[in-house]
Amino acid sequence: MTTISETPLASLENENRLLSPVFKGATAQPGVFGFRGMIALKFAQQVSDEARPPEIKFDQVMTVAKAGESTLPFLAGVALSLEHLDLLMDVLGDKLSPAGKYFFFAGNLDISKRYQITHRGASFWVLPLDEATVYNELLELFRIEKNDLKKLDTAGKLVAIADAAANFDEKFDVISFEEGLKIMGPIRIPDNRPV
């Protein structure tokens, strides 16, 4: 049974950055550990023992990690702003590789636009997220039928999506992170959304 300590997620676990897990555990695929939940990008200032939600988070996260490997093959999630991609790289930079498949949904991008951005050595498909969830957007992006996943548990669905991501190579408009910052809109305060 694969444990988190064997994977690149171990340091995030030790720093208490893996929050609100919908799933956090070994998958049926040998050597693969999965996580669905939230990653704290910037912690709120703590007052005594009071636990506060993170000031900035990467939410609706879906990722898998392989035992004995130093980087994540797949990561997807949503942040309020494209500029938080910089914080994501601060937290996860050494865990992301040029060969990985990474999907960054931002709440302040034009709903009709999609980009590819390489930032600090990792390449991201950058997409807007308005009303939908990361899960539903990925199913659509990878052309996965919901019915095909019905019989799978949460871990099985996560592995199926990660496997589909591995084969994804659609081309979006290539822009730099700096160009992205110039065209992003203001941060919208979201309603409570499911993970």
Tab-separated table of C-alpha atoms in Angstrom:
chain	number	residue	atom	x	y	z
A	1	MET	CA	0.000	0.000	0.000
A	2	THR	CA	1.566	3.292	-1.125
A	3	THR	CA	1.884	5.936	1.606
A	4	ILE	CA	2.130	9.699	1.164
A	5	SER	CA	5.646	9.665	2.665
A	6	GLU	CA	6.906	7.790	-0.421
A	7	THR	CA	5.695	10.531	-2.783
A	8	PRO	CA	6.444	14.182	-3.649
A	9	LEU	CA	3.337	15.141	-1.622
A	10	ALA	CA	5.123	14.253	1.640
A	11	SER	CA	6.586	17.723	2.238
A	12	LEU	CA	3.207	19.384	1.572
A	13	GLU	CA	1.649	17.035	4.117
A	14	ASN	CA	4.375	17.889	6.649
A	15	GLU	CA	3.755	21.610	6.109
A	16	ASN	CA	-0.012	21.093	6.636
A	17	ARG	CA	-0.744	22.390	3.132
A	18	LEU	CA	-3.043	19.519	2.033
A	19	LEU	CA	-6.431	20.651	3.339
A	20	SER	CA	-10.097	19.633	3.088
A	21	PRO	CA	-9.416	16.246	1.485
A	22	VAL	CA	-12.254	14.655	-0.439
A	23	PHE	CA	-9.733	11.886	-1.073
A	24	LYS	CA	-6.209	11.352	0.224
A	25	GLY	CA	-4.822	7.857	-0.060
A	26	ALA	CA	-3.442	5.003	-2.087
A	27	THR	CA	-5.245	4.198	-5.324
A	28	ALA	CA	-5.850	0.781	-6.854
A	29	GLN	CA	-3.038	1.535	-9.302
A	30	PRO	CA	0.174	0.124	-7.761
A	31	GLY	CA	2.520	2.803	-6.442
A	32	VAL	CA	0.078	5.666	-7.053
A	33	PHE	CA	-1.173	7.959	-4.276
A	34	GLY	CA	-3.994	10.410	-4.973
A	35	PHE	CA	-5.220	13.669	-3.478
A	36	ARG	CA	-8.376	15.703	-4.043
A	37	GLY	CA	-8.887	18.761	-1.894
A	38	MET	CA	-7.171	22.112	-1.359
A	39	ILE	CA	-3.527	23.192	-1.233
A	40	ALA	CA	-2.673	26.165	0.989
A	41	LEU	CA	-0.518	28.585	-1.014
A	42	LYS	CA	-0.301	31.317	1.608
A	43	PHE	CA	-1.195	30.765	5.235
A	44	ALA	CA	-3.222	33.303	7.185
A	45	GLN	CA	-1.469	34.816	10.176
A	46	GLN	CA	-2.241	32.667	13.186
A	47	VAL	CA	-3.388	34.101	16.476
A	48	SER	CA	-2.436	31.732	19.350
A	49	ASP	CA	-3.835	28.248	18.597
A	50	GLU	CA	-6.630	29.441	16.329
A	51	ALA	CA	-6.707	27.509	13.045
A	52	ARG	CA	-7.557	29.802	10.163
A	53	PRO	CA	-8.254	28.964	6.537
A	54	PRO	CA	-5.401	29.815	4.172
A	55	GLU	CA	-5.221	33.378	2.892
A	56	ILE	CA	-4.620	32.087	-0.648
A	57	LYS	CA	-5.432	28.563	-1.826
A	58	PHE	CA	-5.368	26.326	-4.866
A	59	ASP	CA	-8.820	24.752	-4.661
A	60	GLN	CA	-10.646	21.751	-6.153
A	61	VAL	CA	-7.200	20.178	-6.526
A	62	MET	CA	-6.776	16.845	-8.273
A	63	THR	CA	-3.344	15.235	-8.346
A	64	VAL	CA	-1.615	11.885	-8.311
A	65	ALA	CA	1.889	11.104	-7.099
A	66	LYS	CA	4.004	8.032	-7.737
A	67	ALA	CA	6.055	6.326	-5.043
A	68	GLY	CA	9.764	6.971	-5.421
A	69	GLU	CA	9.363	9.830	-7.913
A	70	SER	CA	10.258	13.440	-7.146
A	71	THR	CA	7.699	15.186	-9.382
A	72	LEU	CA	3.948	15.056	-9.941
A	73	PRO	CA	2.786	13.759	-13.339
A	74	PHE	CA	-0.600	15.522	-13.094
A	75	LEU	CA	-2.063	18.478	-11.214
A	76	ALA	CA	-5.247	20.493	-11.692
A	77	GLY	CA	-7.027	23.072	-9.570
A	78	VAL	CA	-8.457	26.576	-9.448
A	79	ALA	CA	-7.214	29.839	-7.966
A	80	LEU	CA	-9.022	33.158	-7.734
A	81	SER	CA	-6.378	34.869	-9.856
A	82	LEU	CA	-3.865	33.947	-12.531
A	83	GLU	CA	-1.206	35.785	-10.499
A	84	HIS	CA	-1.451	32.989	-7.895
A	85	LEU	CA	0.395	30.768	-10.371
A	86	ASP	CA	3.522	32.419	-8.967
A	87	LEU	CA	2.636	31.290	-5.419
A	88	LEU	CA	1.863	27.807	-6.724
A	89	MET	CA	5.383	27.656	-8.122
A	90	ASP	CA	6.790	28.873	-4.779
A	91	VAL	CA	5.056	25.970	-3.037
A	92	LEU	CA	5.271	23.252	-5.699
A	93	GLY	CA	8.019	24.342	-8.086
A	94	ASP	CA	10.447	21.502	-7.369
A	95	LYS	CA	7.583	18.989	-7.613
A	96	LEU	CA	6.598	19.995	-11.148
A	97	SER	CA	8.481	18.821	-14.224
A	98	PRO	CA	8.581	19.963	-17.856
A	99	ALA	CA	6.988	16.616	-18.772
A	100	GLY	CA	4.046	16.915	-16.348
A	101	LYS	CA	0.455	17.732	-17.315
A	102	TYR	CA	-0.713	20.723	-15.270
A	103	PHE	CA	-4.040	22.555	-15.500
A	104	PHE	CA	-4.500	25.920	-13.805
A	105	PHE	CA	-8.024	27.307	-13.753
A	106	ALA	CA	-8.228	31.006	-12.894
A	107	GLY	CA	-11.333	32.867	-11.795
A	108	ASN	CA	-10.301	36.156	-13.415
A	109	LEU	CA	-9.744	35.185	-17.051
A	110	ASP	CA	-11.958	35.941	-20.042
A	111	ILE	CA	-14.378	32.999	-20.181
A	112	SER	CA	-13.734	32.531	-23.924
A	113	LYS	CA	-9.929	32.313	-23.726
A	114	ARG	CA	-7.502	29.456	-23.039
A	115	TYR	CA	-3.739	29.702	-22.879
A	116	GLN	CA	-0.543	27.734	-22.469
A	117	ILE	CA	1.900	29.370	-20.094
A	118	THR	CA	5.343	28.109	-19.152
A	119	HIS	CA	6.394	29.617	-15.843
A	120	ARG	CA	9.585	28.839	-13.948
A	121	GLY	CA	10.163	25.617	-15.858
A	122	ALA	CA	6.669	24.096	-15.706
A	123	SER	CA	4.051	24.286	-18.463
A	124	PHE	CA	0.394	24.877	-17.687
A	125	TRP	CA	-2.811	24.774	-19.635
A	126	VAL	CA	-4.516	27.869	-18.232
A	127	LEU	CA	-8.291	28.061	-18.446
A	128	PRO	CA	-11.090	30.227	-17.071
A	129	LEU	CA	-13.485	28.749	-14.534
A	130	ASP	CA	-16.802	30.477	-14.189
A	131	GLU	CA	-19.693	28.358	-12.989
A	132	ALA	CA	-18.445	24.815	-13.433
A	133	THR	CA	-16.139	22.679	-11.301
A	134	VAL	CA	-12.591	21.638	-12.148
A	135	TYR	CA	-13.791	18.021	-12.251
A	136	ASN	CA	-16.522	18.727	-14.820
A	137	GLU	CA	-14.259	20.975	-16.888
A	138	LEU	CA	-11.592	18.254	-17.065
A	139	LEU	CA	-14.147	15.628	-18.123
A	140	GLU	CA	-15.171	17.928	-20.967
A	141	LEU	CA	-11.588	18.840	-21.872
A	142	PHE	CA	-10.489	15.196	-21.993
A	143	ARG	CA	-13.766	14.048	-23.608
A	144	ILE	CA	-14.552	11.591	-20.822
A	145	GLU	CA	-18.164	10.438	-20.551
A	146	LYS	CA	-19.513	10.680	-16.994
A	147	ASN	CA	-21.207	7.308	-17.487
A	148	ASP	CA	-17.809	5.699	-18.077
A	149	LEU	CA	-16.762	6.732	-14.552
A	150	LYS	CA	-20.024	5.904	-12.753
A	151	LYS	CA	-18.889	2.547	-11.388
A	152	LEU	CA	-15.552	3.916	-10.126
A	153	ASP	CA	-14.882	5.155	-6.598
A	154	THR	CA	-13.265	8.574	-5.968
A	155	ALA	CA	-9.755	7.144	-6.293
A	156	GLY	CA	-10.668	5.357	-9.526
A	157	LYS	CA	-12.123	8.533	-11.029
A	158	LEU	CA	-8.983	10.453	-10.079
A	159	VAL	CA	-6.713	7.859	-11.729
A	160	ALA	CA	-8.908	7.814	-14.872
A	161	ILE	CA	-8.640	11.610	-15.168
A	162	ALA	CA	-4.871	11.564	-14.539
A	163	ASP	CA	-4.470	8.864	-17.212
A	164	ALA	CA	-6.502	10.957	-19.671
A	165	ALA	CA	-4.367	14.007	-18.832
A	166	ALA	CA	-1.218	12.046	-19.710
A	167	ASN	CA	-2.498	11.732	-23.286
A	168	PHE	CA	-3.765	15.324	-23.575
A	169	ASP	CA	-1.768	17.486	-25.961
A	170	GLU	CA	-4.217	20.055	-27.309
A	171	LYS	CA	-2.592	23.353	-28.253
A	172	PHE	CA	-3.836	26.638	-26.797
A	173	ASP	CA	-2.488	30.144	-27.495
A	174	VAL	CA	0.999	30.393	-26.017
A	175	ILE	CA	1.607	33.491	-23.897
A	176	SER	CA	4.062	34.419	-21.161
A	177	PHE	CA	3.058	34.677	-17.502
A	178	GLU	CA	3.713	38.432	-17.702
A	179	GLU	CA	1.389	38.758	-20.720
A	180	GLY	CA	-1.238	36.794	-18.777
A	181	LEU	CA	-1.008	39.214	-15.864
A	182	LYS	CA	-1.688	42.126	-18.227
A	183	ILE	CA	-4.872	40.613	-19.671
A	184	MET	CA	-6.407	39.079	-16.544
A	185	GLY	CA	-9.441	40.767	-15.030
A	186	PRO	CA	-10.164	41.721	-11.425
A	187	ILE	CA	-10.622	38.963	-8.841
A	188	ARG	CA	-14.263	38.024	-8.393
A	189	ILE	CA	-15.299	36.826	-4.973
A	190	PRO	CA	-16.759	33.360	-5.576
A	191	ASP	CA	-19.721	31.778	-3.890
A	192	ASN	CA	-19.111	28.618	-1.921
A	193	ARG	CA	-18.483	25.878	-4.438
A	194	PRO	CA	-18.096	22.141	-4.095
A	195	VAL	CA	-14.650	20.567	-4.254
